[in-house]
Short mmCIF file of C-alpha atoms and ligand atoms in Angstrom, two decimals:
data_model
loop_
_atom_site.label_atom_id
_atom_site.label_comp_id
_atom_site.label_asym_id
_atom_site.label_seq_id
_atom_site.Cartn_x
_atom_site.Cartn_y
_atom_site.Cartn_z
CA UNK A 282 55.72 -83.49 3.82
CA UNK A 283 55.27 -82.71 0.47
CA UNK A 284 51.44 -81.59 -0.61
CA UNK A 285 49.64 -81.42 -3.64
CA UNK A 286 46.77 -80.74 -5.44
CA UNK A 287 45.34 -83.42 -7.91
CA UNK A 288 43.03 -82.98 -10.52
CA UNK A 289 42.29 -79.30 -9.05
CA UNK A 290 40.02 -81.10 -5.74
CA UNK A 291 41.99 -83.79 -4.07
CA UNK A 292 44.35 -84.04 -1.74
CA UNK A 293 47.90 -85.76 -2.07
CA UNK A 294 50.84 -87.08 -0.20
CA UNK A 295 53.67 -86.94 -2.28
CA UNK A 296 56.64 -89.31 -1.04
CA UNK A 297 59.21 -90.74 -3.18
CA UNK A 298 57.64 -90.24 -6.70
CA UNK A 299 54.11 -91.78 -5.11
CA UNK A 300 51.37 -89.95 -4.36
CA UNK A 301 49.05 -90.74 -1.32
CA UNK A 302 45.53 -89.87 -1.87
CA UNK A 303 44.48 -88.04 1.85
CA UNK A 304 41.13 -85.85 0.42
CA UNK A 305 39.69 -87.81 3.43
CA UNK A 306 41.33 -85.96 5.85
CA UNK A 307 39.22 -82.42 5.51
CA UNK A 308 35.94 -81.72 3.82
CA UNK A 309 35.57 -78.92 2.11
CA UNK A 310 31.96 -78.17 0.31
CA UNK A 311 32.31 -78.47 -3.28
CA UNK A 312 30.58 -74.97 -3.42
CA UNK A 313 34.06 -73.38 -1.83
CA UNK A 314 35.88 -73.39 -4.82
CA UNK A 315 39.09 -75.21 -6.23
CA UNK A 316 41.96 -75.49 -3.76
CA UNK A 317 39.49 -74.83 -0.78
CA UNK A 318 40.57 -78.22 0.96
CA UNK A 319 44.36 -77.27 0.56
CA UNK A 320 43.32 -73.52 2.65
CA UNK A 321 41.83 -76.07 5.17
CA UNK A 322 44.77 -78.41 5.50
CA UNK A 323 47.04 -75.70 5.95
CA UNK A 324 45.26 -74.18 8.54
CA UNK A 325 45.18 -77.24 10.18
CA UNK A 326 48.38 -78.76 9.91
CA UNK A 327 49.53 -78.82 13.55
CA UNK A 328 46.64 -81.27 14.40
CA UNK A 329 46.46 -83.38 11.23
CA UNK A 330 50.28 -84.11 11.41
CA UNK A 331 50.43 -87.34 12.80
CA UNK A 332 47.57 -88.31 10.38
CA UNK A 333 49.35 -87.14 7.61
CA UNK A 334 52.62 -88.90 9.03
CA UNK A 335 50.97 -92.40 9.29
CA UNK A 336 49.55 -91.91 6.23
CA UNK A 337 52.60 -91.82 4.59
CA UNK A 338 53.73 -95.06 6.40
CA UNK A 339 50.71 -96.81 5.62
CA UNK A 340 50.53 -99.78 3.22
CA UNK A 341 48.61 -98.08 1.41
CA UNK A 342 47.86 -97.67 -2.12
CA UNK A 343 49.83 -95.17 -3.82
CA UNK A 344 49.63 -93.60 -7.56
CA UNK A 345 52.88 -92.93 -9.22
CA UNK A 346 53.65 -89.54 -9.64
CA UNK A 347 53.17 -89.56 -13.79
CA UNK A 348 50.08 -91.25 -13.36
CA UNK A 349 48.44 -88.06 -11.69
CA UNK A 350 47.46 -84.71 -12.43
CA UNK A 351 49.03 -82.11 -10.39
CA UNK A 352 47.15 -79.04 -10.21
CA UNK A 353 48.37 -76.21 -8.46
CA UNK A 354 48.53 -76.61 -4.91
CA UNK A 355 46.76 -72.90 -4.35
CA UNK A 356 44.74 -72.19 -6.98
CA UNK A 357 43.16 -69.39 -5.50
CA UNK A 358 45.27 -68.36 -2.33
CA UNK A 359 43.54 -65.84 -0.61
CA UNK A 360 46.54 -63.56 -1.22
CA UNK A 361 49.13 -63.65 -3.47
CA UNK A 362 52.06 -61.09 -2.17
CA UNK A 363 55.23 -60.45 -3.94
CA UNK A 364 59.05 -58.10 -2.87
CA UNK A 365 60.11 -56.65 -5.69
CA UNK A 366 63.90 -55.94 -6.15
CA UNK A 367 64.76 -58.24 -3.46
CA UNK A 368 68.45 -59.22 -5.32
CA UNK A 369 70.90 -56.53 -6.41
CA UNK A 370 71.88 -58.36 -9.08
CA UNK A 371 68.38 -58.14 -11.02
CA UNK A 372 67.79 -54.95 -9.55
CA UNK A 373 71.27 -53.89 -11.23
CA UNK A 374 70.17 -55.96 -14.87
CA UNK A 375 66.86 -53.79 -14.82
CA UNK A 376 68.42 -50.52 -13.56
CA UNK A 377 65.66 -50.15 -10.88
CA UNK A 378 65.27 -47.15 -8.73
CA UNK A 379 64.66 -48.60 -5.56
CA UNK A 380 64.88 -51.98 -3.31
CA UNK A 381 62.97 -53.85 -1.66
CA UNK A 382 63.96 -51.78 1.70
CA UNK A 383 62.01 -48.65 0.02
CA UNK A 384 59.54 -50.30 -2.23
CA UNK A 385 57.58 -52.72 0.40
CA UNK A 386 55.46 -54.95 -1.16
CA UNK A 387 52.79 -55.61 -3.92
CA UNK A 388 49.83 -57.58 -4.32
CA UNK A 389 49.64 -59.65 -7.38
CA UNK A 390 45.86 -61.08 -8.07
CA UNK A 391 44.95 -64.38 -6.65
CA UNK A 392 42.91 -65.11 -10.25
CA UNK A 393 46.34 -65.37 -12.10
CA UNK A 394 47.87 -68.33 -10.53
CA UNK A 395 47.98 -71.55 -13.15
CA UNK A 396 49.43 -74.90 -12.36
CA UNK A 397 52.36 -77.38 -13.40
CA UNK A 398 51.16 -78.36 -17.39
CA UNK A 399 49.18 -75.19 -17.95
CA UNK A 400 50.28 -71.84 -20.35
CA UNK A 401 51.06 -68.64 -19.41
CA UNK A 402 48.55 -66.88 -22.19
CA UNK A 403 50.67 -63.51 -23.37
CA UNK A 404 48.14 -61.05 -23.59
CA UNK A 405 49.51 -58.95 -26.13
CA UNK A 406 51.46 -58.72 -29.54
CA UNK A 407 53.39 -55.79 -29.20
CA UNK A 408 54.63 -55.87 -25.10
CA UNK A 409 57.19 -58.00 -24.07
CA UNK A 410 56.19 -60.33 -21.24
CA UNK A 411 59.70 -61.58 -18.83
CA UNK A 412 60.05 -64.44 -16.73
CA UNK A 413 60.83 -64.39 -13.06
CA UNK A 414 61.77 -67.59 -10.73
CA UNK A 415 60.81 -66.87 -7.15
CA UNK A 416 60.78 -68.91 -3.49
CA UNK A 417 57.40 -69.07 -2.24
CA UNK A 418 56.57 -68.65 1.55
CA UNK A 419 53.16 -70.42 2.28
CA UNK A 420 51.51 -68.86 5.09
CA UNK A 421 49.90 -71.72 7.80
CA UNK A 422 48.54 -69.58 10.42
CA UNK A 423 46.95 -66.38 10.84
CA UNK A 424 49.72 -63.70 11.05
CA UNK A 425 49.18 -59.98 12.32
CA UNK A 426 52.44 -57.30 13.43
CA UNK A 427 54.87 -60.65 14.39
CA UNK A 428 58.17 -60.02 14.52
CA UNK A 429 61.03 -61.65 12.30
CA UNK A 430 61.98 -64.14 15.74
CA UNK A 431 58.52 -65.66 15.63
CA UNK A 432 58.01 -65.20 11.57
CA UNK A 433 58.37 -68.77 10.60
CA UNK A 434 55.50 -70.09 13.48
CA UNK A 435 53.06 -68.59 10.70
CA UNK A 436 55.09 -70.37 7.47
CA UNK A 437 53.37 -73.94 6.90
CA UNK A 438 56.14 -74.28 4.19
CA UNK A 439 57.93 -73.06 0.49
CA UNK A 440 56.95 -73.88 -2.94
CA UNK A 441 58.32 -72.38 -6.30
CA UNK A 442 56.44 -69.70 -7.84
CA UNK A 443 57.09 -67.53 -11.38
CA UNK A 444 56.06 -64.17 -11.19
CA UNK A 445 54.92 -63.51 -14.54
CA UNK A 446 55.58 -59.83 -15.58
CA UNK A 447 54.00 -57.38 -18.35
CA UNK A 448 56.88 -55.45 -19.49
CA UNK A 449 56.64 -51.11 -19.20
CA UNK A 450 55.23 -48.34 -16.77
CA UNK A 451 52.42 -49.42 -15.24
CA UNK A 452 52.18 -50.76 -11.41
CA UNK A 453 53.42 -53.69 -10.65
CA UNK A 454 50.03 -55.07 -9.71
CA UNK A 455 48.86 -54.49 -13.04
CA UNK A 456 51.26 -55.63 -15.00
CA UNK A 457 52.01 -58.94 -13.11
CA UNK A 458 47.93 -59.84 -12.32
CA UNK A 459 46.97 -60.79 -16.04
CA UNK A 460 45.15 -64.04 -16.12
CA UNK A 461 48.35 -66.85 -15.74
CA UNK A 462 50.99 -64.71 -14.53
CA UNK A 463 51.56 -66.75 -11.44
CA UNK A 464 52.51 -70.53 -12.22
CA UNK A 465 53.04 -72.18 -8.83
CA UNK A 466 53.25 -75.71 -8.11
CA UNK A 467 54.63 -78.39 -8.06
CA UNK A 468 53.19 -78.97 -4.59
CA UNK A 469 54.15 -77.10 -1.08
CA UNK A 470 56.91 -78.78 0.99
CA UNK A 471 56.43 -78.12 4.82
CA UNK A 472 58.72 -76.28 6.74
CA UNK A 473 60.26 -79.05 9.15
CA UNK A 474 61.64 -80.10 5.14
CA UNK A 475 63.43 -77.11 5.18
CA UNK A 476 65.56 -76.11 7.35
CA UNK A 477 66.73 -73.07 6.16
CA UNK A 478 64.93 -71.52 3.18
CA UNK A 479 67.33 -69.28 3.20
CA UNK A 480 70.04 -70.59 1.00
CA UNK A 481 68.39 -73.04 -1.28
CA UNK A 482 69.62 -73.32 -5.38
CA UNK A 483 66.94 -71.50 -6.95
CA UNK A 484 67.13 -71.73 -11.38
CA UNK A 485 65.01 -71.22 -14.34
CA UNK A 486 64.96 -72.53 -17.61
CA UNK A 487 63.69 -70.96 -20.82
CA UNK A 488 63.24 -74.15 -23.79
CA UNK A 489 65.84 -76.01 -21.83
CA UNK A 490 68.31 -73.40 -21.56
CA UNK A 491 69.39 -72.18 -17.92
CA UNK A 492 68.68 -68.67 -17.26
CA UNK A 493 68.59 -68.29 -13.87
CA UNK A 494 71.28 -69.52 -11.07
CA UNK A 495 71.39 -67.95 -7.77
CA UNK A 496 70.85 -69.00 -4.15
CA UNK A 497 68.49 -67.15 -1.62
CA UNK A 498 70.94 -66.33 0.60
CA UNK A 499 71.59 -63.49 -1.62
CA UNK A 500 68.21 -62.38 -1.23
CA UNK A 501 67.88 -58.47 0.59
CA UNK A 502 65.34 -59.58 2.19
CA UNK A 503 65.59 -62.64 3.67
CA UNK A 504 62.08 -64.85 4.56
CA UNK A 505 61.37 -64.30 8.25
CA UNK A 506 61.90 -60.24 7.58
CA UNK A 507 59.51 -60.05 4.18
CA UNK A 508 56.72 -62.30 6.35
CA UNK A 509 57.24 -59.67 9.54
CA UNK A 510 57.06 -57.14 7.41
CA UNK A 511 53.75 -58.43 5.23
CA UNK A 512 52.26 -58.90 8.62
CA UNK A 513 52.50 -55.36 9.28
CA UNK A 514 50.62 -54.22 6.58
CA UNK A 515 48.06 -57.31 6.20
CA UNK A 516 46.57 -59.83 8.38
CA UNK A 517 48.29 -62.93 6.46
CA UNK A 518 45.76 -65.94 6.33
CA UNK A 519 46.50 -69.88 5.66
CA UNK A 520 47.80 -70.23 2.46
CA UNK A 521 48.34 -66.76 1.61
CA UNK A 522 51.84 -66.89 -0.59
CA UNK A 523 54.51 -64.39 -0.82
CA UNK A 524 56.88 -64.21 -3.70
CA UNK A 525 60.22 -63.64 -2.35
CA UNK A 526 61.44 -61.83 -5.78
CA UNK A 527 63.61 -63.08 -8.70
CA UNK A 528 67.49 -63.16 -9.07
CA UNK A 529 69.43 -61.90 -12.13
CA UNK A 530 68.62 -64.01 -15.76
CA UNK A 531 65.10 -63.02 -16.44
CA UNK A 532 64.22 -62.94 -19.89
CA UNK A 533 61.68 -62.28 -22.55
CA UNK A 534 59.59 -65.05 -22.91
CA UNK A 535 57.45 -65.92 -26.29
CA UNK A 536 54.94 -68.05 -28.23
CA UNK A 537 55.51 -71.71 -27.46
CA UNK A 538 58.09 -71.35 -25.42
CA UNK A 539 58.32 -73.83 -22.06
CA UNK A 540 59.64 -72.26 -18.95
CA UNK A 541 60.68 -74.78 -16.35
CA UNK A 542 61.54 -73.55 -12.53
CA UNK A 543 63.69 -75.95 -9.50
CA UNK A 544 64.67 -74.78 -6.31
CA UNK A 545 66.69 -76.92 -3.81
CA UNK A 546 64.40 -79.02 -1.65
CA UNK A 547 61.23 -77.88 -3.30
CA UNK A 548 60.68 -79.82 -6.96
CA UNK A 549 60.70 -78.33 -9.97
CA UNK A 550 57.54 -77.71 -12.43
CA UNK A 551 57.17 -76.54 -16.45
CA UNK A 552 54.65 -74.73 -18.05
CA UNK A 553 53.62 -73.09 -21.84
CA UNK A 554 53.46 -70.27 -22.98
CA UNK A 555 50.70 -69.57 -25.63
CA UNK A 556 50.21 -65.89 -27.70
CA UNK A 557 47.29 -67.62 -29.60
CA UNK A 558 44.90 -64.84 -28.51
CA UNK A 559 46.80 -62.13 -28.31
CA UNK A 560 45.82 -58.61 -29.06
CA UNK A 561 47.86 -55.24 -29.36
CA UNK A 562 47.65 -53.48 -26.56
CA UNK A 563 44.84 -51.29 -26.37
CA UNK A 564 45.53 -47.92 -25.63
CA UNK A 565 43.83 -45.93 -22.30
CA UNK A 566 43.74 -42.62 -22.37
MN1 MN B 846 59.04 -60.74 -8.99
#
């Protein structure tokens, strides 16, 4: 099953470039916030599956894909988690001290996350700002110390994320939480879709121009281990994400530029990037 958000509140189906309506099937109070019904349905998704399933058998009436307005489909995940230098390619292309193995993970802040169609907003005019394509694990049930053999009972499915990162020598969770440094969309697929997330085509285009190419079964870390290992730090909650990290080809990124992500399985999504209120960087002392 392929989820998504529409217009930021409802709840779609998507199936063979239609979208199913199904906002029906939880209720969320308005007063929870945007994406609250998604955080529902994921937590949920054992029971609601054969509602979902019929659903998408049903007569019917469906919206065509380019007639909606996909919004993220976790627009404020309770937790956005991300492995850095989880390919030794890009750890080689950045000459990083340190892997994934030694570094453990990062939290990136949930407020940055933007949708397909919206702009990454550079913050500044004289730091560079790189893009990063990354498989996102979407967490469907409440996850504490499980080991990597019963990792993917707590995965409700994968959905492509762009960690967004501040150039320099700051922590990672400062320089990748600005305001729009975590695009992620274009909807979740469930895991029973995919049957092994890891080795799925993951790529990334800058203006239309491939820059990244690589497959996650090159990934250090593959998904059950970086969920086991998440879950040993932090309870993990329904849709909770973790960034898996990015492969080699990341690149500066600029003023209206359009950065596009696909991986294998999952759909593919685009969004802006706008300096058109940036500053320089202020300086802390
Ligand atoms: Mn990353």
């Amino acid at each position: 099953m392929r989820l998504a958000l529409l217009d930021g509140d409802r709840l779609g189906l998507v199936a063979n470039e239609r979208v199913i309506d199904i906002s029906d099937l939880v209720s969320a109070p308005p007063e929870a916030g945007p994406g609250a019904a998604m955080l529902m349905l994921l937590g949920r998704l054992d029971s609601l599956q054969g509602q979902i399933e019929q659903r998408a058998k049903s007569g019917e009436a469906r919206m065509s894909l380019s007639e909606v307005k996909l919004s993220s489909p976790l627009p404020r995940p309770g937790k956005v988690i991300a492995a850095p230098m989880n390919y030794a390619a890009h750890r080689a292309e950045q000459k990083a001290s340190g892997s994934v193995a030694e570094l453990g993970v990062f939290l990136k802040a949930n407020s940055s996350v933007i949708g397909p169609g919206q702009s990454i907003v550079l913050p500044f005019t004289d730091r560079d700002v790189d893009q990063e394509g990354e498989l996102g694990i979407v967490i469907g049930q409440e996850a504490k110390r499980v080991s990597e053999e019963e990792a993917f009972d707590y995965v409700a499915g994968y959905t492509c994320v762009m960690d967004i990162t501040l150039k320099g020598q700051e922590l990672r969770s400062t320089r990748k939480s600005f305001d729009t440094f975590t695009p992620i969309g274009p909807w979740i697929t469930t895991k029973d879709e995919v049957p092994n997330p890891d080795d799925l085509q993951l790529r990334t285009w800058v203006n239309g121009e491939l820059k990244q190419d690589a497959r996650t079964s090159i990934m250090i870390w593959g998904v059950a281990k970086i969920v086991a290992f998440a879950s040993s730090v932090m309870t993990l909650y329904p849709g909770d994400v973790i960034a898996t990290g990015t492969p080699a080809g990341t690149c500066t990124i600029k003023d209206g530029d359009t950065v596009a992500c696909e991986i294998e399985n999952l759909g593919r999504f685009e969004v802006g990037v706008t300096a058109k209120d940036a500053v320089p960087a202020p300086r802390y002392e």
